Amino acid sequence: MTDEAAVAPEPTFRDDVTVELVRSSAQDGDVLFAARVSTAGEQSLDELQQDPARSRGLINYLMRDRHGTPFEHNSMTFLVSAPIFVFREFHRHRAGWSYNEESGRYRELQPVFYVPGAERKLVQRGRPGKYEFHAGTPEQYRAATVAMEASYRQAYAAYQAMLADGVAREVARAVLPVGLFSSMYATCNARSLMHFLSLRTKDERATVPSFPQREIEMVAEKMEQQWAALMPLTHAAFNEYGRVAP
Ligand SMILES: Cc1cc2nc3c(=O)[nH]c(=O)nc-3n(C[C@H](O)[C@H](O)[C@H](O)COP(=O)(O)OP(=O)(O)OC[C@H]3O[C@@H](n4cnc5c(N)ncnc54)[C@H](O)[C@@H]3O)c2cc1C
Protein backbone atom coordinates (compact mmCIF):
# COMPACT_ATOMS: atom_id res chain seq x y z
CA MET A 1 0.00 0.00 0.00
CA THR A 2 1.36 3.47 -0.88
CA ASP A 3 1.41 6.53 1.37
CA GLU A 4 -1.48 8.09 -0.60
CA ALA A 5 -3.71 5.10 0.03
CA ALA A 6 -2.79 5.10 3.74
CA VAL A 7 -4.09 8.67 4.19
CA ALA A 8 -7.22 8.26 2.07
CA PRO A 9 -10.05 10.25 3.66
CA GLU A 10 -12.81 8.38 5.44
CA PRO A 11 -16.22 8.51 3.65
CA THR A 12 -18.78 10.88 5.11
CA PHE A 13 -22.53 10.73 4.56
CA ARG A 14 -24.94 13.64 4.12
CA ASP A 15 -28.71 13.86 3.84
CA ASP A 16 -28.85 17.55 2.89
CA VAL A 17 -27.85 19.80 -0.01
CA THR A 18 -26.40 23.31 0.12
CA VAL A 19 -27.12 26.30 -2.09
CA GLU A 20 -25.26 29.56 -1.60
CA LEU A 21 -26.05 32.71 -3.55
CA VAL A 22 -22.50 33.83 -4.29
CA ARG A 23 -23.23 36.74 -6.62
CA SER A 24 -26.30 38.55 -7.83
CA SER A 25 -27.53 41.54 -9.72
CA ALA A 26 -31.26 41.02 -9.45
CA GLN A 27 -34.09 43.22 -8.23
CA ASP A 28 -37.70 43.92 -9.16
CA GLY A 29 -36.58 47.28 -10.56
CA ASP A 30 -34.66 45.44 -13.29
CA VAL A 31 -37.96 44.08 -14.64
CA LEU A 32 -39.51 47.55 -14.66
CA PHE A 33 -36.39 48.99 -16.24
CA ALA A 34 -36.58 46.53 -19.10
CA ALA A 35 -40.33 46.88 -19.58
CA ARG A 36 -40.39 50.68 -19.51
CA VAL A 37 -37.14 51.52 -21.17
CA SER A 38 -38.81 52.61 -24.37
CA THR A 39 -40.74 55.36 -22.60
CA ALA A 40 -39.09 56.10 -19.26
CA GLY A 41 -35.46 55.13 -19.88
CA GLU A 42 -33.24 55.08 -16.79
CA GLN A 43 -35.88 56.79 -14.66
CA SER A 44 -37.79 53.52 -14.51
CA LEU A 45 -35.41 52.21 -11.81
CA ASP A 46 -36.55 55.00 -9.44
CA GLU A 47 -40.24 54.36 -10.03
CA LEU A 48 -40.31 51.22 -7.87
CA GLN A 49 -39.85 53.35 -4.75
CA GLN A 50 -42.02 56.22 -5.98
CA ASP A 51 -45.05 54.21 -7.03
CA PRO A 52 -44.89 50.64 -5.66
CA ALA A 53 -48.55 49.87 -6.50
CA ARG A 54 -48.00 50.74 -10.15
CA SER A 55 -44.80 48.72 -10.20
CA ARG A 56 -46.55 45.71 -8.72
CA GLY A 57 -49.31 46.11 -11.28
CA LEU A 58 -46.87 46.16 -14.18
CA ILE A 59 -44.98 43.09 -12.93
CA ASN A 60 -48.28 41.25 -12.44
CA TYR A 61 -49.40 42.19 -15.94
CA LEU A 62 -46.13 40.98 -17.49
CA MET A 63 -46.36 37.70 -15.58
CA ARG A 64 -50.04 37.13 -16.36
CA ASP A 65 -49.70 37.83 -20.07
CA ARG A 66 -46.38 35.99 -20.27
CA HIS A 67 -44.25 38.87 -21.48
CA GLY A 68 -41.09 37.02 -20.48
CA THR A 69 -38.09 38.99 -21.67
CA PRO A 70 -38.18 41.77 -19.02
CA PHE A 71 -37.52 39.03 -16.44
CA GLU A 72 -34.20 38.17 -18.11
CA HIS A 73 -32.29 41.38 -17.30
CA ASN A 74 -30.79 40.16 -14.03
CA SER A 75 -28.33 37.53 -12.89
CA MET A 76 -27.88 35.15 -9.96
CA THR A 77 -24.95 32.78 -9.40
CA PHE A 78 -25.45 29.91 -6.97
CA LEU A 79 -22.86 27.53 -5.56
CA VAL A 80 -24.66 24.19 -5.34
CA SER A 81 -23.42 21.14 -3.49
CA ALA A 82 -25.55 18.06 -4.16
CA PRO A 83 -25.28 14.43 -5.31
CA ILE A 84 -24.37 13.74 -8.94
CA PHE A 85 -27.84 12.31 -9.65
CA VAL A 86 -29.26 15.77 -8.89
CA PHE A 87 -26.78 17.41 -11.26
CA ARG A 88 -27.74 14.97 -13.97
CA GLU A 89 -31.31 16.25 -13.75
CA PHE A 90 -30.23 19.85 -13.27
CA HIS A 91 -28.13 20.03 -16.40
CA ARG A 92 -31.13 19.21 -18.55
CA HIS A 93 -32.14 22.85 -18.02
CA ARG A 94 -30.44 24.44 -21.00
CA ALA A 95 -32.07 27.79 -21.65
CA GLY A 96 -30.78 30.73 -19.61
CA TRP A 97 -28.45 28.64 -17.46
CA SER A 98 -24.64 28.50 -17.30
CA TYR A 99 -22.79 25.78 -15.38
CA ASN A 100 -19.29 25.01 -14.20
CA GLU A 101 -18.83 21.82 -12.19
CA GLU A 102 -15.83 20.51 -10.25
CA SER A 103 -13.63 18.19 -12.26
CA GLY A 104 -13.04 14.52 -11.59
CA ARG A 105 -10.13 14.64 -14.01
CA TYR A 106 -8.10 17.41 -12.41
CA ARG A 107 -8.69 16.69 -8.74
CA GLU A 108 -9.19 13.69 -6.53
CA LEU A 109 -12.86 13.33 -5.68
CA GLN A 110 -13.70 13.55 -2.00
CA PRO A 111 -15.73 10.77 -0.36
CA VAL A 112 -18.91 12.63 0.52
CA PHE A 113 -22.01 10.59 -0.25
CA TYR A 114 -25.78 11.02 -0.09
CA VAL A 115 -28.02 9.04 2.23
CA PRO A 116 -31.73 9.79 2.67
CA GLY A 117 -32.72 11.70 5.80
CA ALA A 118 -35.41 10.46 8.17
CA GLU A 119 -37.99 12.81 6.61
CA ARG A 120 -37.27 11.57 3.05
CA LYS A 121 -40.24 9.47 1.95
CA LEU A 122 -38.89 6.11 0.84
CA VAL A 123 -41.81 4.16 -0.56
CA GLN A 124 -43.12 4.83 -4.05
CA ARG A 125 -46.68 4.03 -5.17
CA GLY A 126 -48.77 4.88 -8.21
CA ARG A 127 -47.99 5.19 -11.88
CA PRO A 128 -45.04 6.72 -13.74
CA GLY A 129 -45.26 10.50 -13.88
CA LYS A 130 -47.58 10.67 -10.90
CA TYR A 131 -45.99 8.70 -8.11
CA GLU A 132 -46.99 9.18 -4.51
CA PHE A 133 -44.34 8.80 -1.85
CA HIS A 134 -44.90 7.49 1.64
CA ALA A 135 -42.73 7.30 4.75
CA GLY A 136 -40.63 4.16 5.04
CA THR A 137 -40.59 1.95 8.10
CA PRO A 138 -37.59 2.21 10.44
CA GLU A 139 -36.42 -1.12 8.96
CA GLN A 140 -36.55 0.30 5.44
CA TYR A 141 -34.54 3.36 6.47
CA ARG A 142 -31.98 1.12 8.12
CA ALA A 143 -31.81 -1.20 5.10
CA ALA A 144 -31.35 1.73 2.71
CA THR A 145 -28.70 3.44 4.82
CA VAL A 146 -26.72 0.28 5.52
CA ALA A 147 -26.77 -0.78 1.85
CA MET A 148 -25.78 2.66 0.58
CA GLU A 149 -22.98 3.19 3.05
CA ALA A 150 -21.49 -0.26 2.39
CA SER A 151 -21.67 0.25 -1.35
CA TYR A 152 -20.15 3.76 -1.13
CA ARG A 153 -17.28 2.52 1.04
CA GLN A 154 -16.52 -0.33 -1.34
CA ALA A 155 -16.65 1.96 -4.39
CA TYR A 156 -14.41 4.58 -2.81
CA ALA A 157 -11.90 1.93 -1.68
CA ALA A 158 -11.73 0.66 -5.28
CA TYR A 159 -11.20 4.24 -6.51
CA GLN A 160 -8.38 4.76 -4.01
CA ALA A 161 -6.81 1.42 -4.88
CA MET A 162 -6.68 2.35 -8.55
CA LEU A 163 -5.18 5.78 -7.78
CA ALA A 164 -2.57 4.05 -5.59
CA ASP A 165 -1.74 1.79 -8.54
CA GLY A 166 -1.17 4.83 -10.73
CA VAL A 167 -4.42 4.74 -12.69
CA ALA A 168 -5.53 8.19 -13.91
CA ARG A 169 -8.29 9.94 -11.92
CA GLU A 170 -10.45 10.22 -15.04
CA VAL A 171 -10.38 6.43 -15.42
CA ALA A 172 -10.60 5.45 -11.75
CA ARG A 173 -13.68 7.62 -11.17
CA ALA A 174 -15.77 5.23 -13.27
CA VAL A 175 -16.43 3.14 -10.16
CA LEU A 176 -17.92 6.04 -8.17
CA PRO A 177 -21.71 6.13 -7.83
CA VAL A 178 -24.23 8.89 -8.57
CA GLY A 179 -24.72 9.37 -4.82
CA LEU A 180 -21.31 11.09 -4.69
CA PHE A 181 -21.50 14.81 -3.93
CA SER A 182 -20.35 17.29 -6.53
CA SER A 183 -20.36 21.07 -6.62
CA MET A 184 -21.05 23.62 -9.33
CA TYR A 185 -21.67 27.25 -10.03
CA ALA A 186 -25.01 27.74 -11.72
CA THR A 187 -25.91 31.14 -13.13
CA CYS A 188 -29.41 32.01 -14.26
CA ASN A 189 -31.89 34.84 -14.54
CA ALA A 190 -35.35 35.14 -13.01
CA ARG A 191 -37.09 33.83 -16.11
CA SER A 192 -34.94 30.70 -16.43
CA LEU A 193 -35.15 30.17 -12.66
CA MET A 194 -38.96 30.34 -12.78
CA HIS A 195 -39.02 27.72 -15.52
CA PHE A 196 -36.75 25.52 -13.41
CA LEU A 197 -38.91 26.06 -10.30
CA SER A 198 -42.10 25.28 -12.20
CA LEU A 199 -40.67 21.86 -13.05
CA ARG A 200 -38.59 21.07 -9.98
CA THR A 201 -40.93 22.02 -7.15
CA LYS A 202 -44.26 20.56 -6.14
CA ASP A 203 -46.55 23.37 -5.03
CA GLU A 204 -50.31 23.49 -4.70
CA ARG A 205 -50.42 26.98 -6.28
CA ALA A 206 -49.04 25.56 -9.54
CA THR A 207 -51.59 25.44 -12.34
CA VAL A 208 -49.47 22.76 -14.04
CA PRO A 209 -48.39 20.37 -11.31
CA SER A 210 -44.98 18.74 -11.44
CA PHE A 211 -43.67 15.72 -9.56
CA PRO A 212 -39.93 16.24 -9.14
CA GLN A 213 -37.49 14.01 -7.34
CA ARG A 214 -37.24 15.22 -3.76
CA GLU A 215 -33.48 15.85 -3.83
CA ILE A 216 -33.56 18.30 -6.76
CA GLU A 217 -36.60 19.89 -5.15
CA MET A 218 -34.48 20.49 -2.02
CA VAL A 219 -32.04 22.45 -4.20
CA ALA A 220 -34.89 24.29 -5.95
CA GLU A 221 -36.50 25.30 -2.64
CA LYS A 222 -33.25 26.83 -1.40
CA MET A 223 -32.80 28.73 -4.66
CA GLU A 224 -36.37 29.99 -4.55
CA GLN A 225 -35.95 31.26 -1.00
CA GLN A 226 -32.91 33.33 -1.96
CA TRP A 227 -34.45 34.61 -5.19
CA ALA A 228 -37.67 35.62 -3.36
CA ALA A 229 -35.63 37.84 -1.02
CA LEU A 230 -34.06 39.60 -4.01
CA MET A 231 -37.20 40.00 -6.13
CA PRO A 232 -40.25 39.85 -3.83
CA LEU A 233 -42.74 41.39 -6.28
CA THR A 234 -41.69 39.08 -9.10
CA HIS A 235 -41.82 36.09 -6.78
CA ALA A 236 -45.30 37.04 -5.56
CA ALA A 237 -46.51 37.42 -9.17
CA PHE A 238 -45.03 34.02 -10.06
CA ASN A 239 -47.12 32.44 -7.29
CA GLU A 240 -50.18 34.52 -8.11
CA TYR A 241 -50.24 33.39 -11.74
CA GLY A 242 -49.82 29.68 -11.16
CA ARG A 243 -46.05 29.31 -10.98
CA VAL A 244 -45.67 29.28 -14.75
CA ALA A 245 -42.57 30.95 -16.19
CA PRO A 246 -43.61 33.92 -18.34
C1 LIG B 1 -40.76 15.48 -13.17
C2 LIG B 1 -39.79 15.35 -14.31
C3 LIG B 1 -39.51 14.11 -14.85
C4 LIG B 1 -38.59 13.98 -15.91
N1 LIG B 1 -38.32 12.74 -16.42
C5 LIG B 1 -37.44 12.61 -17.44
C6 LIG B 1 -37.14 11.33 -18.00
O1 LIG B 1 -37.64 10.31 -17.58
N2 LIG B 1 -36.23 11.27 -19.02
C7 LIG B 1 -35.64 12.40 -19.53
O2 LIG B 1 -34.84 12.29 -20.46
N3 LIG B 1 -35.90 13.61 -19.02
C8 LIG B 1 -36.79 13.75 -18.00
N4 LIG B 1 -37.04 15.00 -17.48
C9 LIG B 1 -36.32 16.16 -18.02
C10 LIG B 1 -37.22 16.97 -19.00
O3 LIG B 1 -37.53 16.20 -20.14
C11 LIG B 1 -36.49 18.25 -19.41
O4 LIG B 1 -35.28 17.89 -20.07
C12 LIG B 1 -36.16 19.16 -18.25
O5 LIG B 1 -37.27 19.30 -17.41
C13 LIG B 1 -35.74 20.53 -18.77
O6 LIG B 1 -36.88 21.16 -19.29
P1 LIG B 1 -36.82 22.13 -20.54
O7 LIG B 1 -36.32 21.45 -21.76
O8 LIG B 1 -38.18 22.78 -20.64
O9 LIG B 1 -35.78 23.24 -20.02
P2 LIG B 1 -34.72 24.08 -20.86
O10 LIG B 1 -33.75 23.21 -21.53
O11 LIG B 1 -34.16 25.07 -19.89
O12 LIG B 1 -35.56 24.81 -21.95
C14 LIG B 1 -36.46 25.86 -21.60
C15 LIG B 1 -37.45 26.06 -22.72
O13 LIG B 1 -36.75 26.51 -23.88
C16 LIG B 1 -37.34 25.93 -25.04
N5 LIG B 1 -36.32 25.07 -25.68
C17 LIG B 1 -35.11 24.73 -25.19
N6 LIG B 1 -34.43 23.96 -26.07
C18 LIG B 1 -35.24 23.81 -27.13
C19 LIG B 1 -35.12 23.09 -28.35
N7 LIG B 1 -34.03 22.38 -28.65
N8 LIG B 1 -36.15 23.14 -29.20
C20 LIG B 1 -37.25 23.83 -28.93
N9 LIG B 1 -37.45 24.53 -27.79
C21 LIG B 1 -36.45 24.52 -26.89
C22 LIG B 1 -38.54 25.12 -24.58
O14 LIG B 1 -39.67 25.95 -24.60
C23 LIG B 1 -38.17 24.79 -23.15
O15 LIG B 1 -39.29 24.52 -22.31
C24 LIG B 1 -37.95 15.14 -16.44
C25 LIG B 1 -38.27 16.39 -15.89
C26 LIG B 1 -39.16 16.51 -14.84
C27 LIG B 1 -39.44 17.87 -14.27
Tab-separated table of N, CA and C in Angstrom, residues 18-116:
chain	number	residue	atom	x	y	z
A	18	THR	N	-26.618	21.897	-0.214
A	18	THR	CA	-26.401	23.307	0.117
A	18	THR	C	-26.461	24.160	-1.152
A	19	VAL	N	-26.999	25.339	-0.991
A	19	VAL	CA	-27.119	26.302	-2.091
A	19	VAL	C	-26.755	27.671	-1.529
A	20	GLU	N	-25.698	28.245	-2.066
A	20	GLU	CA	-25.258	29.556	-1.598
A	20	GLU	C	-25.347	30.544	-2.764
A	21	LEU	N	-26.006	31.652	-2.528
A	21	LEU	CA	-26.046	32.709	-3.553
A	21	LEU	C	-24.727	33.472	-3.460
A	22	VAL	N	-23.833	33.246	-4.413
A	22	VAL	CA	-22.496	33.833	-4.287
A	22	VAL	C	-22.395	35.194	-4.974
A	23	ARG	N	-23.293	35.456	-5.918
A	23	ARG	CA	-23.231	36.736	-6.625
A	23	ARG	C	-24.610	37.008	-7.216
A	24	SER	N	-25.016	38.261	-7.174
A	24	SER	CA	-26.298	38.548	-7.827
A	24	SER	C	-26.383	40.001	-8.246
A	25	SER	N	-27.102	40.206	-9.314
A	25	SER	CA	-27.529	41.535	-9.724
A	25	SER	C	-28.977	41.326	-10.142
A	26	ALA	N	-29.873	41.411	-9.187
A	26	ALA	CA	-31.264	41.024	-9.447
A	26	ALA	C	-32.189	41.759	-8.488
A	27	GLN	N	-33.085	42.535	-9.049
A	27	GLN	CA	-34.088	43.224	-8.232
A	27	GLN	C	-35.337	43.436	-9.092
A	28	ASP	N	-36.460	43.696	-8.411
A	28	ASP	CA	-37.695	43.918	-9.161
A	28	ASP	C	-37.562	45.109	-10.115
A	29	GLY	N	-36.778	46.107	-9.703
A	29	GLY	CA	-36.581	47.285	-10.556
A	29	GLY	C	-36.011	46.930	-11.919
A	30	ASP	N	-35.236	45.853	-12.005
A	30	ASP	CA	-34.664	45.445	-13.293
A	30	ASP	C	-35.765	45.061	-14.289
A	31	VAL	N	-36.834	44.484	-13.769
A	31	VAL	CA	-37.958	44.082	-14.637
A	31	VAL	C	-38.641	45.337	-15.175
A	32	LEU	N	-38.852	46.301	-14.253
A	32	LEU	CA	-39.508	47.547	-14.656
A	32	LEU	C	-38.638	48.302	-15.655
A	33	PHE	N	-37.356	48.323	-15.353
A	33	PHE	CA	-36.394	48.992	-16.238
A	33	PHE	C	-36.518	48.460	-17.660
A	34	ALA	N	-36.534	47.144	-17.769
A	34	ALA	CA	-36.583	46.535	-19.098
A	34	ALA	C	-37.921	46.786	-19.774
A	35	ALA	N	-38.998	46.727	-18.989
A	35	ALA	CA	-40.334	46.876	-19.578
A	35	ALA	C	-40.615	48.311	-19.991
A	36	ARG	N	-40.034	49.280	-19.254
A	36	ARG	CA	-40.393	50.683	-19.507
A	36	ARG	C	-39.331	51.462	-20.250
A	37	VAL	N	-38.281	50.776	-20.633
A	37	VAL	CA	-37.139	51.524	-21.170
A	37	VAL	C	-37.512	52.353	-22.390
A	38	SER	N	-38.478	51.887	-23.138
A	38	SER	CA	-38.810	52.611	-24.368
A	38	SER	C	-39.431	53.962	-24.063
A	39	THR	N	-40.102	54.079	-22.899
A	39	THR	CA	-40.742	55.357	-22.599
A	39	THR	C	-40.052	56.114	-21.466
A	40	ALA	N	-39.624	55.398	-20.428
A	40	ALA	CA	-39.088	56.102	-19.255
A	40	ALA	C	-37.567	56.082	-19.175
A	41	GLY	N	-36.918	55.205	-19.924
A	41	GLY	CA	-35.460	55.125	-19.878
A	41	GLY	C	-34.972	54.796	-18.481
A	42	GLU	N	-33.868	55.414	-18.069
A	42	GLU	CA	-33.244	55.078	-16.790
A	42	GLU	C	-34.109	55.452	-15.593
A	43	GLN	N	-35.034	56.386	-15.783
A	43	GLN	CA	-35.879	56.792	-14.663
A	43	GLN	C	-36.691	55.630	-14.109
A	44	SER	N	-36.906	54.609	-14.930
A	44	SER	CA	-37.790	53.519	-14.514
A	44	SER	C	-37.269	52.825	-13.254
A	45	LEU	N	-35.952	52.856	-13.017
A	45	LEU	CA	-35.411	52.214	-11.811
A	45	LEU	C	-35.890	52.927	-10.545
A	46	ASP	N	-36.102	54.246	-10.619
A	46	ASP	CA	-36.552	55.002	-9.441
A	46	ASP	C	-38.042	54.809	-9.163
A	47	GLU	N	-38.781	54.405	-10.175
A	47	GLU	CA	-40.236	54.364	-10.034
A	47	GLU	C	-40.724	53.323	-9.036
A	48	LEU	N	-39.904	52.271	-8.808
A	48	LEU	CA	-40.311	51.222	-7.870
A	48	LEU	C	-40.587	51.829	-6.503
A	49	GLN	N	-39.670	52.713	-6.053
A	49	GLN	CA	-39.854	53.353	-4.748
A	49	GLN	C	-40.984	54.391	-4.795
A	50	GLN	N	-41.055	55.118	-5.911
A	50	GLN	CA	-42.020	56.220	-5.980
A	50	GLN	C	-43.463	55.736	-6.079
A	51	ASP	N	-43.669	54.672	-6.806
A	51	ASP	CA	-45.045	54.213	-7.026
A	51	ASP	C	-45.094	52.682	-6.987
A	52	PRO	N	-44.977	52.106	-5.767
A	52	PRO	CA	-44.893	50.644	-5.665
A	52	PRO	C	-46.138	49.930	-6.206
A	53	ALA	N	-47.321	50.534	-6.032
A	53	ALA	CA	-48.551	49.874	-6.499
A	53	ALA	C	-48.525	49.724	-8.019
A	54	ARG	N	-48.067	50.789	-8.680
A	54	ARG	CA	-48.002	50.742	-10.145
A	54	ARG	C	-46.958	49.712	-10.599
A	55	SER	N	-45.859	49.674	-9.864
A	55	SER	CA	-44.803	48.722	-10.199
A	55	SER	C	-45.310	47.290	-10.047
A	56	ARG	N	-46.000	47.046	-8.947
A	56	ARG	CA	-46.550	45.708	-8.725
A	56	ARG	C	-47.529	45.358	-9.835
A	57	GLY	N	-48.334	46.334	-10.218
A	57	GLY	CA	-49.308	46.113	-11.284
A	57	GLY	C	-48.641	45.754	-12.601
A	58	LEU	N	-47.552	46.443	-12.913
A	58	LEU	CA	-46.869	46.156	-14.182
A	58	LEU	C	-46.230	44.761	-14.143
A	59	ILE	N	-45.605	44.425	-13.036
A	59	ILE	CA	-44.977	43.094	-12.932
A	59	ILE	C	-46.059	42.001	-13.026
A	60	ASN	N	-47.190	42.239	-12.361
A	60	ASN	CA	-48.279	41.252	-12.443
A	60	ASN	C	-48.787	41.104	-13.879
A	61	TYR	N	-48.920	42.232	-14.547
A	61	TYR	CA	-49.400	42.194	-15.938
A	61	TYR	C	-48.425	41.407	-16.832
A	62	LEU	N	-47.130	41.682	-16.670
A	62	LEU	CA	-46.129	40.982	-17.490
A	62	LEU	C	-46.168	39.483	-17.228
A	63	MET	N	-46.327	39.135	-15.947
A	63	MET	CA	-46.361	37.704	-15.584
A	63	MET	C	-47.628	37.054	-16.145
A	64	ARG	N	-48.759	37.715	-15.941
A	64	ARG	CA	-50.044	37.129	-16.359
A	64	ARG	C	-50.099	36.925	-17.868
A	65	ASP	N	-49.613	37.912	-18.608
A	65	ASP	CA	-49.701	37.830	-20.068
A	65	ASP	C	-48.455	37.198	-20.697
A	66	ARG	N	-47.573	36.717	-19.848
A	66	ARG	CA	-46.382	35.990	-20.268
A	66	ARG	C	-45.489	36.803	-21.212
A	67	HIS	N	-45.276	38.077	-20.813
A	67	HIS	CA	-44.247	38.871	-21.476
A	67	HIS	C	-42.934	38.565	-20.750
A	68	GLY	N	-42.184	37.607	-21.261
A	68	GLY	CA	-41.092	37.020	-20.481
A	68	GLY	C	-39.775	37.768	-20.471
A	69	THR	N	-39.464	38.460	-21.567
A	69	THR	CA	-38.088	38.991	-21.672
A	69	THR	C	-37.707	40.013	-20.592
A	70	PRO	N	-38.621	40.853	-20.088
A	70	PRO	CA	-38.177	41.774	-19.017
A	70	PRO	C	-37.655	41.048	-17.774
A	71	PHE	N	-37.991	39.780	-17.613
A	71	PHE	CA	-37.516	39.027	-16.439
A	71	PHE	C	-36.118	38.428	-16.663
A	72	GLU	N	-35.527	38.726	-17.819
A	72	GLU	CA	-34.200	38.165	-18.114
A	72	GLU	C	-33.052	39.117	-17.787
A	73	HIS	N	-33.360	40.387	-17.467
A	73	HIS	CA	-32.287	41.382	-17.297
A	73	HIS	C	-31.756	41.412	-15.863
A	74	ASN	N	-31.317	40.281	-15.391
A	74	ASN	CA	-30.792	40.160	-14.028
A	74	ASN	C	-29.972	38.876	-13.995
A	75	SER	N	-29.217	38.695	-12.932
A	75	SER	CA	-28.326	37.534	-12.888
A	75	SER	C	-28.124	37.055	-11.449
A	76	MET	N	-28.150	35.748	-11.274
A	76	MET	CA	-27.876	35.145	-9.957
A	76	MET	C	-26.929	33.971	-10.156
A	77	THR	N	-25.876	33.910	-9.355
A	77	THR	CA	-24.946	32.784	-9.403
A	77	THR	C	-25.023	32.036	-8.075
A	78	PHE	N	-25.336	30.752	-8.158
A	78	PHE	CA	-25.454	29.906	-6.970
A	78	PHE	C	-24.305	28.893	-6.948
A	79	LEU	N	-23.788	28.644	-5.757
A	79	LEU	CA	-22.859	27.533	-5.557
A	79	LEU	C	-23.683	26.392	-4.965
A	80	VAL	N	-23.799	25.314	-5.733
A	80	VAL	CA	-24.659	24.192	-5.339
A	80	VAL	C	-23.794	22.993	-4.991
A	81	SER	N	-24.085	22.383	-3.866
A	81	SER	CA	-23.415	21.142	-3.488
A	81	SER	C	-24.501	20.084	-3.304
A	82	ALA	N	-24.467	19.054	-4.139
A	82	ALA	CA	-25.551	18.059	-4.164
A	82	ALA	C	-25.016	16.782	-4.811
A	83	PRO	N	-25.741	15.675	-4.677
A	83	PRO	CA	-25.279	14.434	-5.311
A	83	PRO	C	-25.299	14.524	-6.843
A	84	ILE	N	-24.484	13.709	-7.478
A	84	ILE	CA	-24.372	13.735	-8.941
A	84	ILE	C	-25.719	13.440	-9.614
A	85	PHE	N	-26.555	12.606	-8.990
A	85	PHE	CA	-27.843	12.313	-9.647
A	85	PHE	C	-28.727	13.555	-9.723
A	86	VAL	N	-28.530	14.496	-8.812
A	86	VAL	CA	-29.262	15.769	-8.886
A	86	VAL	C	-28.714	16.608	-10.049
A	87	PHE	N	-27.388	16.626	-10.184
A	87	PHE	CA	-26.781	17.415	-11.265
A	87	PHE	C	-27.187	16.879	-12.631
A	88	ARG	N	-27.339	15.592	-12.696
A	88	ARG	CA	-27.740	14.967	-13.966
A	88	ARG	C	-29.115	15.483	-14.397
A	89	GLU	N	-30.002	15.663	-13.439
A	89	GLU	CA	-31.308	16.246	-13.749
A	89	GLU	C	-31.184	17.754	-13.996
A	90	PHE	N	-30.367	18.384	-13.192
A	90	PHE	CA	-30.235	19.850	-13.268
A	90	PHE	C	-29.746	20.284	-14.649
A	91	HIS	N	-28.767	19.572	-15.159
A	91	HIS	CA	-28.128	20.028	-16.403
A	91	HIS	C	-28.999	19.827	-17.638
A	92	ARG	N	-30.174	19.274	-17.445
A	92	ARG	CA	-31.125	19.214	-18.547
A	92	ARG	C	-31.723	20.593	-18.828
A	93	HIS	N	-31.580	21.497	-17.852
A	93	HIS	CA	-32.139	22.847	-18.020
A	93	HIS	C	-31.134	23.682	-18.798
A	94	ARG	N	-31.419	23.872	-20.061
A	94	ARG	CA	-30.444	24.438	-20.996
A	94	ARG	C	-30.594	25.924	-21.201
A	95	ALA	N	-31.838	26.401	-21.221
A	95	ALA	CA	-32.073	27.786	-21.654
A	95	ALA	C	-31.905	28.756	-20.492
A	96	GLY	N	-30.970	29.707	-20.637
A	96	GLY	CA	-30.780	30.727	-19.610
A	96	GLY	C	-30.016	30.241	-18.402
A	97	TRP	N	-29.268	29.162	-18.566
A	97	TRP	CA	-28.446	28.644	-17.459
A	97	TRP	C	-27.006	28.479	-17.935
A	98	SER	N	-26.052	28.786	-17.043
A	98	SER	CA	-24.636	28.497	-17.301
A	98	SER	C	-24.104	27.687	-16.124
A	99	TYR	N	-23.287	26.692	-16.426
A	99	TYR	CA	-22.792	25.785	-15.383
A	99	TYR	C	-21.284	25.627	-15.448
A	100	ASN	N	-20.665	25.517	-14.296
A	100	ASN	CA	-19.289	25.009	-14.196
A	100	ASN	C	-19.218	24.085	-12.986
A	101	GLU	N	-18.826	22.839	-13.243
A	101	GLU	CA	-18.826	21.816	-12.195
A	101	GLU	C	-17.398	21.392	-11.879
A	102	GLU	N	-17.173	20.976	-10.636
A	102	GLU	CA	-15.833	20.515	-10.251
A	102	GLU	C	-15.427	19.324	-11.128
A	103	SER	N	-14.136	19.201	-11.337
A	103	SER	CA	-13.629	18.191	-12.265
A	103	SER	C	-13.174	16.934	-11.531
A	104	GLY	N	-13.546	15.795	-12.086
A	104	GLY	CA	-13.038	14.515	-11.588
A	104	GLY	C	-11.784	14.085	-12.327
A	105	ARG	N	-11.364	14.922	-13.285
A	105	ARG	CA	-10.131	14.643	-14.014
A	105	ARG	C	-8.954	15.356	-13.369
A	106	TYR	N	-9.208	16.581	-12.895
A	106	TYR	CA	-8.100	17.409	-12.415
A	106	TYR	C	-7.884	17.320	-10.911
A	107	ARG	N	-8.898	16.814	-10.188
A	107	ARG	CA	-8.692	16.689	-8.742
A	107	ARG	C	-9.268	15.367	-8.249
A	108	GLU	N	-8.720	14.944	-7.135
A	108	GLU	CA	-9.195	13.691	-6.531
A	108	GLU	C	-10.559	13.947	-5.890
A	109	LEU	N	-11.516	13.119	-6.209
A	109	LEU	CA	-12.863	13.333	-5.685
A	109	LEU	C	-12.933	12.943	-4.212
A	110	GLN	N	-13.622	13.777	-3.449
A	110	GLN	CA	-13.700	13.551	-1.998
A	110	GLN	C	-14.872	12.620	-1.666
A	111	PRO	N	-14.709	11.781	-0.651
A	111	PRO	CA	-15.727	10.766	-0.364
A	111	PRO	C	-16.895	11.296	0.474
A	112	VAL	N	-17.702	12.131	-0.142
A	112	VAL	CA	-18.914	12.632	0.518
A	112	VAL	C	-20.097	12.065	-0.259
A	113	PHE	N	-20.955	11.350	0.433
A	113	PHE	CA	-22.014	10.592	-0.246
A	113	PHE	C	-23.386	10.904	0.345
A	114	TYR	N	-24.384	10.734	-0.501
A	114	TYR	CA	-25.775	11.020	-0.086
A	114	TYR	C	-26.456	9.798	0.525
A	115	VAL	N	-27.102	10.043	1.661
A	115	VAL	CA	-28.024	9.042	2.231
A	115	VAL	C	-29.341	9.764	2.542
A	116	PRO	N	-30.466	9.093	2.404
A	116	PRO	CA	-31.734	9.788	2.667
A	116	PRO	C	-31.891	10.121	4.145
